[in-house]
Structures are given as C-alpha cells and as structure tokens.
Backbone as numpy.savetxt, mean C-alpha at the origin, in Angstrom:
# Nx Ny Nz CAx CAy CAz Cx Cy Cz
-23.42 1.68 13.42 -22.41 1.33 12.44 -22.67 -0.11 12.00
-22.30 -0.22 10.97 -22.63 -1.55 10.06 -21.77 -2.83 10.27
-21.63 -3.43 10.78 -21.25 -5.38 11.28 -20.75 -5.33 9.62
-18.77 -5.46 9.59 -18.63 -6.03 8.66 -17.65 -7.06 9.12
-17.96 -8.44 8.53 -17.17 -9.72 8.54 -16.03 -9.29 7.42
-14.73 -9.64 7.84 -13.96 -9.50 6.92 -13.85 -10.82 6.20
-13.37 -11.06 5.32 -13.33 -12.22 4.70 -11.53 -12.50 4.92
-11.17 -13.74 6.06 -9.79 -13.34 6.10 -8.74 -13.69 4.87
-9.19 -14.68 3.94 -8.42 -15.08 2.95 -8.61 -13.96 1.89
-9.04 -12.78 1.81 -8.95 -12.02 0.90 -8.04 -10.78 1.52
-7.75 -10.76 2.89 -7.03 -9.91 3.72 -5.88 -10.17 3.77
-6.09 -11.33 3.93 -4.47 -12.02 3.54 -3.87 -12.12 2.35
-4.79 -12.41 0.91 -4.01 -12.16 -0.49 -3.76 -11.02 -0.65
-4.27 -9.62 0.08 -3.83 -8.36 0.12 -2.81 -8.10 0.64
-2.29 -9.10 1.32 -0.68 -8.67 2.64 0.22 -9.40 1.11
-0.16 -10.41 0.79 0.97 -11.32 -0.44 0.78 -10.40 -1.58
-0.47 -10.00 -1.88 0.29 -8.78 -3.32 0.68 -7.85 -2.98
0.25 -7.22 -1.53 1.31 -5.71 -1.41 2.95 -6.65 -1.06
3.13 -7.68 -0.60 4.17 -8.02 -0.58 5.28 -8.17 -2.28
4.43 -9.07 -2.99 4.68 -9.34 -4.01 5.38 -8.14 -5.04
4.39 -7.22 -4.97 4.34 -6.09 -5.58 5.55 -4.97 -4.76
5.47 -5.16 -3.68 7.14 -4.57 -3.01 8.32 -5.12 -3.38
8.28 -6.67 -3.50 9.81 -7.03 -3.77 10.11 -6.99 -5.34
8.99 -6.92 -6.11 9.21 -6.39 -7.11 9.20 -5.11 -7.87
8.48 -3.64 -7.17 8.93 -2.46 -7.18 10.09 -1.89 -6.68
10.36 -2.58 -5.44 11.72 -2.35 -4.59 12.79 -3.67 -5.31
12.84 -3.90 -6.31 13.86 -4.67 -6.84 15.04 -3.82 -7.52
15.83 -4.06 -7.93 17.02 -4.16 -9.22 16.28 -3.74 -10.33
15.36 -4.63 -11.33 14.55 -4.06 -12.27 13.66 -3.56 -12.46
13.55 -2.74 -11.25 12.38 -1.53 -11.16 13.07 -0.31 -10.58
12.85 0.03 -9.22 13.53 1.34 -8.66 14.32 1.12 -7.85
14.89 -0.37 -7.01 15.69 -0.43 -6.12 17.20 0.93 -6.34
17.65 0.73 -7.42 19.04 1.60 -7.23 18.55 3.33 -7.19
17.69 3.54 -7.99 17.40 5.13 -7.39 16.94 5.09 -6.27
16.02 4.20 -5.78 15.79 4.59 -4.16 16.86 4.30 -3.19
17.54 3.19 -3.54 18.69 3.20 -2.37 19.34 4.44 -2.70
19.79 4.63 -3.49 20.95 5.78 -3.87 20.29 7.56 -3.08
18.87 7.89 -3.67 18.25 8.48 -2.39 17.84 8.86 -1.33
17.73 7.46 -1.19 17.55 7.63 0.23 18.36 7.00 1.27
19.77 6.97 0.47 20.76 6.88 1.75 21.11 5.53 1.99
20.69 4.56 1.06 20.51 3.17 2.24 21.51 2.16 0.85
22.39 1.26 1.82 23.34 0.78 0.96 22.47 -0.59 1.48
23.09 -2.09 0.25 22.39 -3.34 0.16 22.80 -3.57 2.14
23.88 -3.47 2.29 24.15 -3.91 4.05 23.11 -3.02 4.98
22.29 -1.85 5.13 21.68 -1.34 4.97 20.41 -2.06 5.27
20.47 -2.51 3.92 19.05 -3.34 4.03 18.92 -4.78 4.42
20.00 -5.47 4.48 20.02 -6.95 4.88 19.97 -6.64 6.38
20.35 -5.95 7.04 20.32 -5.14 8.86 18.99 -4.96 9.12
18.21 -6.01 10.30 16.89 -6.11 10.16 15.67 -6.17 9.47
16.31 -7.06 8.44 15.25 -7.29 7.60 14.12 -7.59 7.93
14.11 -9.09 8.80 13.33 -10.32 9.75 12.63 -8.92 10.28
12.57 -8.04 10.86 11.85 -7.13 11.76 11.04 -6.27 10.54
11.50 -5.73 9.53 11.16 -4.47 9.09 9.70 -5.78 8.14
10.25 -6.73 7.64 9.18 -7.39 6.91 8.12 -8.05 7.76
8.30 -8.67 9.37 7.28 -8.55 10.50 6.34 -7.44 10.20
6.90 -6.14 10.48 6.19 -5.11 10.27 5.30 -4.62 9.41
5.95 -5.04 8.24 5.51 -4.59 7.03 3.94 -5.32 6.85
4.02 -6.88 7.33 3.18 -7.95 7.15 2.04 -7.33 8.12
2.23 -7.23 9.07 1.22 -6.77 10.01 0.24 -5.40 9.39
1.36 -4.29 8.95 0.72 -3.05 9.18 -0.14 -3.65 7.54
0.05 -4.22 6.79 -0.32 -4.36 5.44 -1.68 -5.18 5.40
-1.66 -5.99 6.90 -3.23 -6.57 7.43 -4.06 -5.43 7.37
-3.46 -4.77 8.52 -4.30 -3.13 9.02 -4.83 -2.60 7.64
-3.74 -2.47 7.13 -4.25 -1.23 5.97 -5.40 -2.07 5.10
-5.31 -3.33 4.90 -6.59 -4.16 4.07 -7.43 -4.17 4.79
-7.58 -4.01 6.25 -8.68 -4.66 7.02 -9.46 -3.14 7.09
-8.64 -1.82 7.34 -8.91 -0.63 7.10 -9.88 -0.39 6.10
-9.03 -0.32 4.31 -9.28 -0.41 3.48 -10.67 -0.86 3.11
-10.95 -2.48 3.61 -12.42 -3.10 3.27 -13.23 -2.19 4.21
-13.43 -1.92 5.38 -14.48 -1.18 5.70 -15.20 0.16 5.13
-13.82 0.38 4.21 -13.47 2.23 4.08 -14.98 2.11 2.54
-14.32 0.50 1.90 -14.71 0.22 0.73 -15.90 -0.19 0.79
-16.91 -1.23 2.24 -17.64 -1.59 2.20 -18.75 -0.69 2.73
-18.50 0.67 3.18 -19.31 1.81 3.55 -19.75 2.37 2.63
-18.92 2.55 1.72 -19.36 3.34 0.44 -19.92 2.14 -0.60
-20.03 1.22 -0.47 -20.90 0.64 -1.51 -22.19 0.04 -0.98
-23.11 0.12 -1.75 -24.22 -0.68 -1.69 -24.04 -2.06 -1.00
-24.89 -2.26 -0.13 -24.64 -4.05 0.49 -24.78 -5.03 -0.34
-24.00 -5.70 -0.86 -23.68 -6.85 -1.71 -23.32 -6.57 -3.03
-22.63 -5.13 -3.07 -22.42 -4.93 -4.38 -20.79 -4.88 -4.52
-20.64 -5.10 -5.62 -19.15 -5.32 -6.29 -18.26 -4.95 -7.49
-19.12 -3.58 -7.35 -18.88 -2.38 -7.99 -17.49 -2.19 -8.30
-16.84 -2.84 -9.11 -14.96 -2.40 -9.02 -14.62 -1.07 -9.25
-15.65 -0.34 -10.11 -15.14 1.12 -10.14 -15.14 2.07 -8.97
-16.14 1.39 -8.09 -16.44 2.33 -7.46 -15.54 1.57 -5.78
-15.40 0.76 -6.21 -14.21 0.09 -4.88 -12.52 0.19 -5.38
-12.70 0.37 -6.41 -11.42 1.67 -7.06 -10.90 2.93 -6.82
-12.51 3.52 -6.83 -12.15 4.95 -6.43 -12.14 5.35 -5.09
-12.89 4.20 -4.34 -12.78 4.78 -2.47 -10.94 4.60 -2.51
-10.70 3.25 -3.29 -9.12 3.15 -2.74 -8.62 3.94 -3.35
-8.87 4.86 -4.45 -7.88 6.17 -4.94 -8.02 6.62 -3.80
-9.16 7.21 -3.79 -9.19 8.59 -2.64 -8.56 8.45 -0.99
-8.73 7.35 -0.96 -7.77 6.96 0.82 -6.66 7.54 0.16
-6.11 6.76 -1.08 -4.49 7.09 -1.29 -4.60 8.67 -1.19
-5.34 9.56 -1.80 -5.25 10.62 -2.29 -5.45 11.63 -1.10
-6.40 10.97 0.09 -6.59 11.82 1.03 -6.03 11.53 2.37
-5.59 10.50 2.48 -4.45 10.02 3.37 -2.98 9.36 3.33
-3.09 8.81 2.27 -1.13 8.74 2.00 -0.57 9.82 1.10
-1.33 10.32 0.23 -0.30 11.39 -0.45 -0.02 12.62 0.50
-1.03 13.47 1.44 -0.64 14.79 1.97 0.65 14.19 2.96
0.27 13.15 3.68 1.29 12.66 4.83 2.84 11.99 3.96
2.89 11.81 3.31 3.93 11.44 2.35 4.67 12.91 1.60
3.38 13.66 1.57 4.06 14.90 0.81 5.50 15.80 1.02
5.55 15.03 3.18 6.89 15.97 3.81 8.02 15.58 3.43
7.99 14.06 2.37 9.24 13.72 1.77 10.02 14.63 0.78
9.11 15.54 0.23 9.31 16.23 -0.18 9.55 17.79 0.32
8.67 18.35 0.52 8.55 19.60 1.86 9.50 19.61 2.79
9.78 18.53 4.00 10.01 18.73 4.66 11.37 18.17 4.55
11.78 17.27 4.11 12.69 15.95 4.17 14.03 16.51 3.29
13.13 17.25 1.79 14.07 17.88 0.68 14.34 16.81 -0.30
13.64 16.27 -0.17 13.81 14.81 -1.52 13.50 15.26 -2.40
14.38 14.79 -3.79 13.89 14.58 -4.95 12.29 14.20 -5.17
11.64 14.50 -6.42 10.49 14.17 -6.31 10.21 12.77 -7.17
11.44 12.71 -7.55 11.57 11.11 -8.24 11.26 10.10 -6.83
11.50 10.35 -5.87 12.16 9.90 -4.61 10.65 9.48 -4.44
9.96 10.97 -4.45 8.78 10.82 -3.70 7.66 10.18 -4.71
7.91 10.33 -5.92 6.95 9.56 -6.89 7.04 7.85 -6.77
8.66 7.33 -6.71 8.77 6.00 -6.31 8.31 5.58 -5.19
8.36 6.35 -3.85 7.64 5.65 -2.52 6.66 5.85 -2.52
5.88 6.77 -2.80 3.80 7.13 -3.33 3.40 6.47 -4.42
4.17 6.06 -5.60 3.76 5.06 -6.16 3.49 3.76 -5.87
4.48 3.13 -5.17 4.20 2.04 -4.59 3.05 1.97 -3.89
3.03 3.01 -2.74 1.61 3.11 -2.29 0.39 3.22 -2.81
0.73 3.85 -4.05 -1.06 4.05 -4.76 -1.23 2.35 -5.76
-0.39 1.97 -6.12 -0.65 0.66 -6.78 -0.67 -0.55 -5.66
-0.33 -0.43 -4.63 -0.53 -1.45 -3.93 -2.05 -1.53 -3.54
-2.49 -0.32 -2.77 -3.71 0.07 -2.46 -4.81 -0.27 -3.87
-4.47 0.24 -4.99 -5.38 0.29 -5.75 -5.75 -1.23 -6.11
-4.66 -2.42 -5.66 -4.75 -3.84 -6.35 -5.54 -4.31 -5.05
-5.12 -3.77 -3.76 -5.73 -4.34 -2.38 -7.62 -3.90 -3.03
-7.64 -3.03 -3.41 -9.20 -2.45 -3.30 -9.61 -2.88 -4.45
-9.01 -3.59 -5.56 -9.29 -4.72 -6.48 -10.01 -5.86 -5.83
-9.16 -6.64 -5.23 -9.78 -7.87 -4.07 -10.48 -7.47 -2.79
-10.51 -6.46 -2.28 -11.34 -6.12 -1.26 -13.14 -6.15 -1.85
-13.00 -5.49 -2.89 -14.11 -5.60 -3.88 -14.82 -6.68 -4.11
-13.83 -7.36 -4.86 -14.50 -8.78 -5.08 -14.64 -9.73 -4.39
-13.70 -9.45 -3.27 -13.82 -10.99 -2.65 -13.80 -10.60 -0.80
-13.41 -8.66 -0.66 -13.55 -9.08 1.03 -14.96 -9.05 1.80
C-alpha cells in the first residue's frame, strides 16, 4: 500500500468548510425550520449539548477528510490534480457509502424525503467541496 502524507492544513480547511457549510445549511435561511420541524428537535433541543455534538462533529469531519484523501489519492495518478476526477471519487464515496446507509431515513425511520434530501444533501456538498481541496492541496 502506498505511504500517503496528509497535508494537515488542507485536512483541517476541510473540518472549517464542512463546518462552515453546516452552520449555514443548518441555518434559518436555508433548511434549519424544515429540519427541526422533522425531525423532532426544538431550538432548546439544540442548545442541549451543543459543546459535545460540535466536539464530535470536528473530529469525525477530520476522519472523513483524512479518509476521503486516501480514497482520492489511490485513484489518481501520483502528483496529479485532476479535479474531475478527485470529484468523482468524492461523488462515488457519497454515492456508495453515505447515500445506501442514510437511505433507512427513509425506509426504515419513515421520513419525509424532503427530510432525507436535506440531511444527504448536506452530505454530498460537503464531501464534494472536501474532495475540491483534498485535490488540490491534500
């Protein structure tokens, strides 16, 4: 298997735009009120462990970039910086690992599919901007 150095400052602008890009998908002027209203969760709700759930969030959002660049740097040529093609590895993770496992929001859970288009969306645009900079710069 192939020795990849991650580049950590590009792992890390991947934790601040999936961040970025959460408090502004999960806002007021995007989907915050249909998703709270869906999925159950009032503003007190969400101020109730915040400090923990955004710990979390920060960490697993390392993983998924640090994931991500290997997933991206296997499939490309060594030293290449191919954005289309470090585009499409990050479609296809989304496509072959967060959409089926996400799918029970629907299936299993009984959600709206608005429900499930707003929380898989987030996921496929976060991913797709992480595998933007993983590209160029991890």
């Amino acid at each position: 298997m192939q020795e990849i150095v991650p580049n950590i400052w590009a792992l890390l602008g991947c934790v601040a735009i999936r961040m970025a890009f959460g408090a502004l998908w999960y806002s007021p002027v995007l989907f915050l009120r249909p998703w709270q209203k869906m999925a159950g969760v009032t503003d007190k709700d969400m101020s109730k462990g915040m400090a923990k759930a955004m710990v979390t969030d920060i960490v697993l959002s390392l993983v998924m970039a640090f994931v991500l660049l290997h997933a991206i740097r296997y499939a490309l040529a060594p030293g290449s910086k191919d954005l289309a093609q470090g585009l499409a590895v990050s479609f296809f993770n989304w496509l072959g690992f967060v959409l089926p496992v996400q799918s029970g929001i629907v299936t299993y859970e009984h959600k709206p599919l608005r429900y499930f288009m707003i929380v898989s969306g987030y996921q496929l645009v976060t991913i797709l901007a992480m595998g933007l900079v993983l590209t160029l710069w991890g």
